[in-house]
Coordinates of C-alpha atoms and ligand atoms in Angstrom, one line a residue:
X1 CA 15.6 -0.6 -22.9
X2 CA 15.2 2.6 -20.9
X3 CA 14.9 2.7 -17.4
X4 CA 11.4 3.2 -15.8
X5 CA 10.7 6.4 -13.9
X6 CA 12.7 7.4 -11.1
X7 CA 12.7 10.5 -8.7
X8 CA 15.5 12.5 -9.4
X9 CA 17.3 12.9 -6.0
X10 CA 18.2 16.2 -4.2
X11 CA 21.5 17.7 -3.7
X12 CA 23.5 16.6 -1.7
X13 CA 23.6 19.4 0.5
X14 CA 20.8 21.6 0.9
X15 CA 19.7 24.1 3.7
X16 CA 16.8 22.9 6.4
X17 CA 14.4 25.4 5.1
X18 CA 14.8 23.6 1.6
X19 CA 14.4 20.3 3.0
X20 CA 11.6 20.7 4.8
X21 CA 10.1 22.1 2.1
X22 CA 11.2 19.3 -0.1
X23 CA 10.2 17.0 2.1
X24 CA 6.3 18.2 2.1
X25 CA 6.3 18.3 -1.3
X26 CA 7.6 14.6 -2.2
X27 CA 9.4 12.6 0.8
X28 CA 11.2 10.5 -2.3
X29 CA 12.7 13.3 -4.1
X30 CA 13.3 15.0 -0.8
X31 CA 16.1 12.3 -0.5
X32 CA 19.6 12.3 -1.5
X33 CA 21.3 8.9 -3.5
X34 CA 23.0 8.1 -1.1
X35 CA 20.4 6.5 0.5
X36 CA 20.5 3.7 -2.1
X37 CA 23.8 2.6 -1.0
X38 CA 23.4 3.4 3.0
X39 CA 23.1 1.0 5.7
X40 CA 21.7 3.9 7.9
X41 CA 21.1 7.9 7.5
X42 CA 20.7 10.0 10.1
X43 CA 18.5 13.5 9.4
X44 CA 19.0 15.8 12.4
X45 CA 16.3 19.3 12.2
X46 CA 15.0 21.4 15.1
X47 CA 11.8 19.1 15.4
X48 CA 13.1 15.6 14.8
X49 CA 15.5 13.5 15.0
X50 CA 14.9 10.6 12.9
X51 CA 17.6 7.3 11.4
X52 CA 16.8 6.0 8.0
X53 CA 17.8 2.2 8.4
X54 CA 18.3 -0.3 5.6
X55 CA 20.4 -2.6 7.2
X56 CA 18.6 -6.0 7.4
X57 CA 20.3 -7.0 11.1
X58 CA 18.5 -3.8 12.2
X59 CA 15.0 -4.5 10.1
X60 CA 14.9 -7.6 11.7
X61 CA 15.3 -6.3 15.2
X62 CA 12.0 -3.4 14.9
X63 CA 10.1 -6.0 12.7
X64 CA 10.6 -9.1 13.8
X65 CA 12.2 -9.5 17.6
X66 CA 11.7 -6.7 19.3
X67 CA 8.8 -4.9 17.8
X68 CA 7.0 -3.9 21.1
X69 CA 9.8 -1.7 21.6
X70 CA 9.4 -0.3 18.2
X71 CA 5.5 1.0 18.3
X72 CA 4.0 3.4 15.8
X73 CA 4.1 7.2 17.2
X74 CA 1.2 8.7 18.1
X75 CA 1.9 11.6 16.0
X76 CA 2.3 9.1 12.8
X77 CA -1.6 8.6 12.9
X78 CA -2.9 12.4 14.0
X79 CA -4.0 13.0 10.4
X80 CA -5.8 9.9 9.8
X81 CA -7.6 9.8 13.3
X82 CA -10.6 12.0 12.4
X83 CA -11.5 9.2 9.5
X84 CA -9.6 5.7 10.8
X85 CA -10.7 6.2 14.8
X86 CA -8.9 3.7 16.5
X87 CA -8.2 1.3 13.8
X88 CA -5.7 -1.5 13.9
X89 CA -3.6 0.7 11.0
X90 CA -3.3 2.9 14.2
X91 CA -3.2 1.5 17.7
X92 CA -0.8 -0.5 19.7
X93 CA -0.2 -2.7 22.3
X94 CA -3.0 -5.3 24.0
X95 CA -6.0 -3.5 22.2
X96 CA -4.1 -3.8 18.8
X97 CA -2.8 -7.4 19.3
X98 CA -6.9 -8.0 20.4
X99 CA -7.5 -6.4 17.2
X100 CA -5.3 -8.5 15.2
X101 CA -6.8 -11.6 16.5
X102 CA -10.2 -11.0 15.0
X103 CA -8.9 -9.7 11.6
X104 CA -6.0 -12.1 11.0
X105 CA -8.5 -15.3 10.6
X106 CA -10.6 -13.6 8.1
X107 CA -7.3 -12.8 5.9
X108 CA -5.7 -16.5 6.6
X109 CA -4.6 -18.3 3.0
X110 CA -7.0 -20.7 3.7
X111 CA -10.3 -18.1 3.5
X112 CA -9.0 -16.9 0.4
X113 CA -11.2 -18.8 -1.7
X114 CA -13.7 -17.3 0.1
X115 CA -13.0 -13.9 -1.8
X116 CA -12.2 -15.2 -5.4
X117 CA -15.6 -15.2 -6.5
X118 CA -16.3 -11.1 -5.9
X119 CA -12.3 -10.9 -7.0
X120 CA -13.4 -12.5 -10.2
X121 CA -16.3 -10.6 -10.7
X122 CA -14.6 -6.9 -9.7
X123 CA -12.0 -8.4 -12.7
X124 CA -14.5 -8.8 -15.4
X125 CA -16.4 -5.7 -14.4
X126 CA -13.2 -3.9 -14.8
X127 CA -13.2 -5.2 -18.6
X128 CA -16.4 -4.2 -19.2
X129 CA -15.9 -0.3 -17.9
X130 CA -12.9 0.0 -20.1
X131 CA -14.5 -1.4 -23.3
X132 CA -16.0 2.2 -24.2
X133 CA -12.4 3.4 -23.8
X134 CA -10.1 0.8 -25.7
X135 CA -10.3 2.5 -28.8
X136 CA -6.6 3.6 -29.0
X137 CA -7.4 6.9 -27.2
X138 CA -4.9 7.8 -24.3
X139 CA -6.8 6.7 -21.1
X140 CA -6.4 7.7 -17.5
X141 CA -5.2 4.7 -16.3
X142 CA -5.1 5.8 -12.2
X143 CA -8.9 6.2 -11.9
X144 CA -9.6 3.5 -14.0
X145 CA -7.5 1.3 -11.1
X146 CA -8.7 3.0 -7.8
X147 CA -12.6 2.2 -9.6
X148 CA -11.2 -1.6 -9.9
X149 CA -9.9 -2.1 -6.4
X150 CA -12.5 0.2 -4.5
X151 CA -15.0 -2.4 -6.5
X152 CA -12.9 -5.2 -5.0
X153 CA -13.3 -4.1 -1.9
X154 CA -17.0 -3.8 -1.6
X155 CA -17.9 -7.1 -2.8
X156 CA -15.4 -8.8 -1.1
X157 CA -16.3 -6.7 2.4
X158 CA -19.9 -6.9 1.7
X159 CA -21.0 -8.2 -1.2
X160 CA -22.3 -5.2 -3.0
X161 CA -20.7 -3.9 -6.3
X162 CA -19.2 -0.5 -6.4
X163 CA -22.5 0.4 -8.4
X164 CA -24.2 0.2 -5.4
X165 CA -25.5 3.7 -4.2
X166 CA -23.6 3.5 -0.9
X167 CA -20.7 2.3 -2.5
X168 CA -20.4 5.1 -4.8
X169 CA -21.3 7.5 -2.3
X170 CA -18.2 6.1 -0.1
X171 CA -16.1 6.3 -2.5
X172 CA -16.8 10.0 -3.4
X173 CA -16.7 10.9 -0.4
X174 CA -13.1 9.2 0.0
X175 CA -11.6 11.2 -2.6
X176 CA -13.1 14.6 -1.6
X177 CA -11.4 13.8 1.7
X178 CA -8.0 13.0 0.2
X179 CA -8.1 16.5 -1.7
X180 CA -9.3 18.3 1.4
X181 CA -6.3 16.6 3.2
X182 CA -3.5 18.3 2.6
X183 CA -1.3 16.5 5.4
X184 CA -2.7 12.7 4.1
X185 CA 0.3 12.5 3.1
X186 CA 3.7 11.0 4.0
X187 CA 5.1 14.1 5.1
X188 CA 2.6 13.9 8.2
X189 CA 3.8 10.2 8.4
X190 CA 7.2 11.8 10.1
X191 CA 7.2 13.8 13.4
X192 CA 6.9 17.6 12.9
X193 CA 6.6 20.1 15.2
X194 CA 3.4 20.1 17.6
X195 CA 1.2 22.0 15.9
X196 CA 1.4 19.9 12.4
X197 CA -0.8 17.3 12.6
X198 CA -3.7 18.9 14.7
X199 CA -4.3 21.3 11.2
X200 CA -7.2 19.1 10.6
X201 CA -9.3 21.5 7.9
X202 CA -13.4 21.7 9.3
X203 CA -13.5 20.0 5.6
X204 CA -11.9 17.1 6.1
X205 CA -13.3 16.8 9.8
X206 CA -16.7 17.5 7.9
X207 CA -15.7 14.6 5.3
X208 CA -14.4 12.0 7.7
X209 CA -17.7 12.1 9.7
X210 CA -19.3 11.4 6.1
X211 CA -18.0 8.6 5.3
X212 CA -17.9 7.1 8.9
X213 CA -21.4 8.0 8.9
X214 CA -21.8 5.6 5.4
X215 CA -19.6 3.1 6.7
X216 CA -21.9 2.7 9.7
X217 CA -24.9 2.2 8.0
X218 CA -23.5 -1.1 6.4
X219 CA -22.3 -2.4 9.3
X220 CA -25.6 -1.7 11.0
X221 CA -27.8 -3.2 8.0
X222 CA -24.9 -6.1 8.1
X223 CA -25.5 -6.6 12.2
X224 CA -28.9 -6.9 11.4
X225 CA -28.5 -9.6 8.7
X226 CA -26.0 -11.7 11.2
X227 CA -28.9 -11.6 13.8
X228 CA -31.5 -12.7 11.2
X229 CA -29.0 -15.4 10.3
X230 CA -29.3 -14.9 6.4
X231 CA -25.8 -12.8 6.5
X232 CA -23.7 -13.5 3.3
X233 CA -20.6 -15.2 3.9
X234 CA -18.1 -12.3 3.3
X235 CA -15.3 -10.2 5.1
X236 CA -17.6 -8.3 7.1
X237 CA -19.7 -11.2 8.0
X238 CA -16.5 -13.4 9.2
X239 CA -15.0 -10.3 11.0
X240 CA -18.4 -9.3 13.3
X241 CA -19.0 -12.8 14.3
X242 CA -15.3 -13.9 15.4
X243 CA -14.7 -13.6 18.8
X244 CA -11.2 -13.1 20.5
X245 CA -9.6 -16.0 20.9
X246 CA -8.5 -14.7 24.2
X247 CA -11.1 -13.0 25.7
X248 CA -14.4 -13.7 23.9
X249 CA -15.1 -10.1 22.8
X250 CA -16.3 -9.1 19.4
X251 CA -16.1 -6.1 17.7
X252 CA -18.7 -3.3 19.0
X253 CA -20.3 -2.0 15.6
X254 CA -18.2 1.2 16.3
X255 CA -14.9 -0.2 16.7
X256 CA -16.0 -2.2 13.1
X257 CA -16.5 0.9 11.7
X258 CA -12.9 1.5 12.4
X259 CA -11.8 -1.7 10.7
X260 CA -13.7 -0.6 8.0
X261 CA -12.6 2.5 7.2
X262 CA -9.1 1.5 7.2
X263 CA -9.8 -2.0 5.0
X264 CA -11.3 0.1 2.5
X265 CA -8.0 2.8 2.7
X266 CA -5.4 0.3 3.4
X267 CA -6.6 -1.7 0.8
X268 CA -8.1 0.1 -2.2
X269 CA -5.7 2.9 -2.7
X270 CA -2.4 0.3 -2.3
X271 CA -3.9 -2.2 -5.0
X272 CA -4.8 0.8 -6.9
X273 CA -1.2 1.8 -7.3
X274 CA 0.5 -1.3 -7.9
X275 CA -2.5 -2.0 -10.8
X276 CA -1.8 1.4 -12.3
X277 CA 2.3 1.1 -12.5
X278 CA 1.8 -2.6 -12.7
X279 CA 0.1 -1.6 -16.7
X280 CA 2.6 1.1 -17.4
X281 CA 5.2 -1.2 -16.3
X282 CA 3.8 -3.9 -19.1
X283 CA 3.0 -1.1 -21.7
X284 CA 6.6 0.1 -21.9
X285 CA 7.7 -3.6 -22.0
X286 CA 5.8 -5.2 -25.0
X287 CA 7.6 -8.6 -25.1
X288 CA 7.0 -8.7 -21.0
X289 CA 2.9 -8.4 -21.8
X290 CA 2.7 -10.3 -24.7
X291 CA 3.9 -13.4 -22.4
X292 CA 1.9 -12.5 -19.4
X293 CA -0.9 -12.0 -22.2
X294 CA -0.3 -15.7 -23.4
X295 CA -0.6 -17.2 -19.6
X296 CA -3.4 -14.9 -18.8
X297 CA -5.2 -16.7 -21.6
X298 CA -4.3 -19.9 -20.5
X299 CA -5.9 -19.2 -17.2
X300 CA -9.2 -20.9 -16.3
X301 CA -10.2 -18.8 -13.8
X302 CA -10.1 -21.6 -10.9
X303 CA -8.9 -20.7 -7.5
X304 CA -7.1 -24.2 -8.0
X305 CA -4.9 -23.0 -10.8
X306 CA -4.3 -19.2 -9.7
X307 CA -0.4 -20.3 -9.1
X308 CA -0.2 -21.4 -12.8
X309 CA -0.4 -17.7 -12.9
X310 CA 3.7 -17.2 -12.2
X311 CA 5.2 -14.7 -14.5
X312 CA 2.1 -12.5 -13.7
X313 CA 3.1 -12.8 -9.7
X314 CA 6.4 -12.1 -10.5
X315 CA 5.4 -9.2 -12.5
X316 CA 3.7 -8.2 -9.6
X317 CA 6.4 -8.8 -7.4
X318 CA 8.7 -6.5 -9.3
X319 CA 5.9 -4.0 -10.0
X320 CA 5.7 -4.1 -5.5
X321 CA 9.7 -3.6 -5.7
X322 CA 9.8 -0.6 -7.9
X323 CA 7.0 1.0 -6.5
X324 CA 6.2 -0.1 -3.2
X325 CA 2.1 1.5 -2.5
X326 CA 3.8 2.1 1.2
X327 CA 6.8 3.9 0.6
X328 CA 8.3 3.8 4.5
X329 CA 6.9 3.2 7.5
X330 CA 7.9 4.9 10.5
X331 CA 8.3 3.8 14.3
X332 CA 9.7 5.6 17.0
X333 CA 12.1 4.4 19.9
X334 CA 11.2 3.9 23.5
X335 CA 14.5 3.6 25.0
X336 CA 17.9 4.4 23.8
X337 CA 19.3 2.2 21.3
X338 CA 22.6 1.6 19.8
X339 CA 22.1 1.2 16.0
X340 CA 25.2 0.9 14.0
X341 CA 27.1 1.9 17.1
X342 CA 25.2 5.1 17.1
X343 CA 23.2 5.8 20.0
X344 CA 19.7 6.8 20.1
X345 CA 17.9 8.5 22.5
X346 CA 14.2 7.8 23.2
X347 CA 11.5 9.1 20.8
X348 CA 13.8 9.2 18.0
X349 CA 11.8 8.3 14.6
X350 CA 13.0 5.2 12.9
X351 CA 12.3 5.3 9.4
X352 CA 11.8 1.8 7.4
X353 CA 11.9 2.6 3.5
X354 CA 10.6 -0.1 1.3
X355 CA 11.7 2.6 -1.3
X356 CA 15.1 2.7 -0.5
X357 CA 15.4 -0.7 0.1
X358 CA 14.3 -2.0 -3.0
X359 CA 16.1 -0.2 -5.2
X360 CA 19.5 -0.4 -2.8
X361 CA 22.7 -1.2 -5.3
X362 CA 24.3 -3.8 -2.8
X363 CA 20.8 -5.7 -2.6
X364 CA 20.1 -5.8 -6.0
X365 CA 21.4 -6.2 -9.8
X366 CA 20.2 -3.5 -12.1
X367 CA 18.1 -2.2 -9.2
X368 CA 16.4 0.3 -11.1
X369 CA 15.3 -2.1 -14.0
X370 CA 12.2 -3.7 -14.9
X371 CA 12.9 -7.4 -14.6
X372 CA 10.5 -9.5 -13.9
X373 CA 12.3 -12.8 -14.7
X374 CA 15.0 -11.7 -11.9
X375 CA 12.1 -13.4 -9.9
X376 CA 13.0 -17.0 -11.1
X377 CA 16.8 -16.5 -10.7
X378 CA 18.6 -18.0 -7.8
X379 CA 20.1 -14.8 -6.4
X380 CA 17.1 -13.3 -6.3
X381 CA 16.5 -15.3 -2.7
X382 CA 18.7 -13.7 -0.9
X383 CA 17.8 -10.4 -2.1
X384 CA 14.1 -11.2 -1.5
X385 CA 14.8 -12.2 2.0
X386 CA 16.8 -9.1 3.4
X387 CA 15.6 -6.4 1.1
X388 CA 11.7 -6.7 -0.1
X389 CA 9.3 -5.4 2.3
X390 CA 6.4 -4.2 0.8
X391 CA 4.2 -5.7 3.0
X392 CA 6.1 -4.9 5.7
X393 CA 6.9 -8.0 7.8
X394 CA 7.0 -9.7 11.6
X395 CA 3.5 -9.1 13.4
X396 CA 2.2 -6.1 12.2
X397 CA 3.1 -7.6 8.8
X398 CA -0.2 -6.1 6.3
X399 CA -2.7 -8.8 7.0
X400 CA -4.4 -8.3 3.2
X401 CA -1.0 -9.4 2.0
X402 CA -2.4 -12.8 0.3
X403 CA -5.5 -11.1 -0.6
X404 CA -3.6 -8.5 -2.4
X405 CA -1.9 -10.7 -4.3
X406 CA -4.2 -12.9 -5.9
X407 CA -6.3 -9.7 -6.5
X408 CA -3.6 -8.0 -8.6
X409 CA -3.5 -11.4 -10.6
X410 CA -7.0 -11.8 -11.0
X411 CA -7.1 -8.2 -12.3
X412 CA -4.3 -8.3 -14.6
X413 CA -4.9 -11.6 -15.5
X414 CA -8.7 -10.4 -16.8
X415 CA -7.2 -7.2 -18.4
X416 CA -4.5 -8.5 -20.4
X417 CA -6.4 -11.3 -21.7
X418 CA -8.7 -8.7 -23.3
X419 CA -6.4 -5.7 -23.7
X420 CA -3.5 -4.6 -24.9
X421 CA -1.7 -1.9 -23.3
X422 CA 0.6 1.1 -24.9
X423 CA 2.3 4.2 -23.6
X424 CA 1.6 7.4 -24.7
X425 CA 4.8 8.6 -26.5
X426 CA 6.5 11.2 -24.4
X427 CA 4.3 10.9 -21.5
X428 CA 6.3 9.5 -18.8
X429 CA 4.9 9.1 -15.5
X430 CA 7.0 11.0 -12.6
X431 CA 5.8 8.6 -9.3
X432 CA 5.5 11.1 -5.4
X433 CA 4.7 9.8 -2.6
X434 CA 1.3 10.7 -1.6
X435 CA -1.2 8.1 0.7
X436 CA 0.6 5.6 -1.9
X437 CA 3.0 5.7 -4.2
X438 CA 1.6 7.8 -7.2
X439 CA 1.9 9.6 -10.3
X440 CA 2.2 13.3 -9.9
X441 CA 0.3 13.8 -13.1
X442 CA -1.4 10.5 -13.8
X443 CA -0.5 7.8 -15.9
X444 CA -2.1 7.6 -19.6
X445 CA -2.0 5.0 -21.9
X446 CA -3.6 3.8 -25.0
X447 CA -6.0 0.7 -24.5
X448 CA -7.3 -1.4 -27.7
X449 CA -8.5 -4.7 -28.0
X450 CA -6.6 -8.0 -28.7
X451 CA -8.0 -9.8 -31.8
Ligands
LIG1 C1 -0.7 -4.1 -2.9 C2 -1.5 -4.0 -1.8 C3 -1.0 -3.7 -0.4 C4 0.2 -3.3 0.1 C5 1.5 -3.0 -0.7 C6 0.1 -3.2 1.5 C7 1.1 -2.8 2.3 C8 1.0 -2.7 3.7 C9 2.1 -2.3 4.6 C10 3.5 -2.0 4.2 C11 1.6 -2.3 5.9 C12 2.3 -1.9 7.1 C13 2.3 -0.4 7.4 C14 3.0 0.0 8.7 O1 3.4 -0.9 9.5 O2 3.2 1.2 8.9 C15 0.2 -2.6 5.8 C16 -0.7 -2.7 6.8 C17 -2.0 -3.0 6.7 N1 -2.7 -3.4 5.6 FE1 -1.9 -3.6 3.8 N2 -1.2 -3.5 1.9 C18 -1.9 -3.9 0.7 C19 -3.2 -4.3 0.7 C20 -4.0 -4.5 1.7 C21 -5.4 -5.0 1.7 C22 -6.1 -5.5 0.4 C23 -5.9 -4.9 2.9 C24 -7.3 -5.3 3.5 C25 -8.3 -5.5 2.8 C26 -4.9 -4.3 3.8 C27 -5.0 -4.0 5.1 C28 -4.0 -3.6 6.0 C29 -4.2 -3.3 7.4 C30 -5.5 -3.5 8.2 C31 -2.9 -2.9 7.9 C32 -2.6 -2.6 9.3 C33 -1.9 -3.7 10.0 C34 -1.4 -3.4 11.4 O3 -0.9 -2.3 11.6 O4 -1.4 -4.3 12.2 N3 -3.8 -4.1 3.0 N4 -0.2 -2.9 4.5

């Protein structure tokens, strides 16, 4: 069985100039292979100073103990700020830890029922768009999937299908702004010199205000629902009327607007990806669907029986740890550190890769196969524990991490009971890091109907 699609690594040595230039390209193939046996890299240029870390002692430490110490750089966020304002994605300290305290009860396992109705429905909408499409002709599978998750994000948010004239109009809008957005990318995720991140383009300014403008009128229309008291019982709904815990305050309808803009990023273009390489991941392993095919046909479609859905987590699982949607995630230093006896000095960019981590050789056997069974193996655990972050972890851990999950096995599950999926010979899918983790040409694949 051939290995799925990799990034083929850079030299070894190459000159700053070529890096850099590398590194806007694709940050993955920017890398060397060493970094898939490294416990830490350092990458020193005239702009930044920044330490790769995939030791787990060290993960731990900006994760999980220390992570005040550890914010997000102010820098990270420039290039999202026009569209994402001061959204939890973005801030730190008391006003995101306020922020997190409104969200996180809206996300909790237990409200997830709440959700599995629109899930369910965004799943069989999904089969019915592709019916036209399943006739054995090579299909674009990446549209296809940010259509499905954008339409699981509407209803779930606010009820409305992605039919809905301001839902398509959002999501328009949210793709014009990803083309006009040169730097939505990771390389503006990493510190670059001054001037980088302020290149906003008057287009993607002019975009950003669009959408915001879009997103407002549903929280407003929403607000007014709440105060008639016939609101539906939905994301949006639970999120305006929870107070702080702490301090009583809700969320003004601007700072919602915030929340929303980054919900409907954070969430739509990650589940996206893992749904497109999640299919071309199956389509390339025939036996692999054909069994998830079988237990997706099994399913009832309860919320109560969503964990008899286990091979299709687990394909999910491995689909996450081949190609995590958030490659690396980047913090920065506030005092000097020692990491690997190394010393730091403040403001030094600390670079978590996901990417790096789960594919590293001393976490994991065959790292760079497709193994979806490897999930029900005991040595998997410890792997699992040190080395799979996809949803990050500690308190800034992704809050739609539950959510995410049962949606990808709703969707597949509703897919591959009524499709089959096959690649298109000699069309292999090379995947770059842009927002997500993407293919640089798309990802086709022949669709037909199961008899
Ligand atoms: C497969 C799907 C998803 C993946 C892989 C994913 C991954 C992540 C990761 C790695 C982070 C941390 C980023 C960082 O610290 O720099 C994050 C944060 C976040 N995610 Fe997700 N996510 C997914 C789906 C969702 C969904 C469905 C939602 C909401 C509807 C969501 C909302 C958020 C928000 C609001 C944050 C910011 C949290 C904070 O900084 O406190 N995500 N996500």
């Amino acid at each position: 069985m051939s290995l799925p699609p990799k990034p083929v690594p850079r030299a070894p040595r190459v000159s700053l100039w070529r890096h850099l230039r590398l590194f806007r390209a694709d940050i993955l193939s920017a890398q060397p292979a060493r970094l898939y046996r490294a416990w830490m890299a350092e990458f020193r240029t005239p702009f930044f100073r920044s330490v790769l870390v995939n030791d787990p002692a060290l993960l731990r430490c900006v994760l999980k103990e220390r992570p005040r110490d550890f914010p997000k750089s102010d820098r990270i966020g420039a290039g999202l700020r026009p569209l994402l304002g001061a959204s939890v994605f973005l801030t730190n300290g008391p006003l995101w830890a306020h922020q997190r305290r409104i969200i996180d009860p809206a996300f909790e396992r237990g409200r997830l029922k709440d959700s599995f109705g629109a899930m369910r429905a965004a799943g069989d909408a999904a089969v019915t768009r592709l019916a036209p499409l399943a006739g054995g002709r090579a299909v674009e599978i990446e549209p296809f999937a940010s259509h499905a998750a954008a339409d699981v994000i509407f209803r779930t948010l606010f009820s409305i299908p992605i039919e809905h004239g301001t839902a398509q109009a959002t999501y328009r809008e949210f793709h014009a702004h990803q083309r006009s957005q040169p730097l939505l990318n990771l390389a503006a995720f990493v510190k670059g010199p001054g001037w980088m991140p302020r290149l906003h383009s008057r287009k993607t300014r002019a975009t950003a205000r669009r959408i915001r403008g879009l997103i407002a009128g549903l929280v407003a229309e929403r607000a007014g629902r709440i105060e008639a008291g016939d609101a539906p019982r939905d994301l949006a709904t639970r999120i305006m009327t929870t107070p702080d815990p702490e301090t009583g305050a809700r969320f003004s309808r601007e700072e919602m607007v915030d929340q929303v803009a980054i919900f409907f990023l954070a969430g739509h273009e990650t589940s996206a990806s893992t749904l497109g390489w999640t299919l071309y991941l199956l389509a390339t392993h025939p036996g692999i669907q054909e069994r998830a095919a079988a237990e997706a046909k099994a399913f009832s479609g309860a919320f109560s029986e969503l964990s008899k859905l286990k091979l299709i987590r687990d394909i999910t699982r491995e689909t996450l740890r081949l190609y995590p949607p958030v490659p690396m995630m980047v913090r920065e230093t506030t005092r000097p550190e020692r990491f690997r006896s190394r010393a730091l000095g403040r403001g030094t960019q600390v670079v978590l890769s996901p990417w790096h981590l789960h594919r590293h050789e001393r976490f994991w056997q065959d790292p760079d196969a497709f193994d979806p069974d490897r999930w029900s193996r005991e040595e998997t655990k410890e792997s699992a524990r040190r080395a799979f972050l996809p949803f990050s972890a500690g308190p800034r851990v992704c809050p739609g991490a539950g959510f995410a999950m049962a949606e990808a096995a709703v969707l597949l599950a509703a897919l591959l009971s009524r499709y089959r999926f096959a690649p298109v010979e000699g069309d292999v899918p090379v995947p770059v890091a842009h927002l997500t983790v993407r293919s640089q040409a798309g990802i086709r694949l022949r669709v037909t109907e199961r008899r």
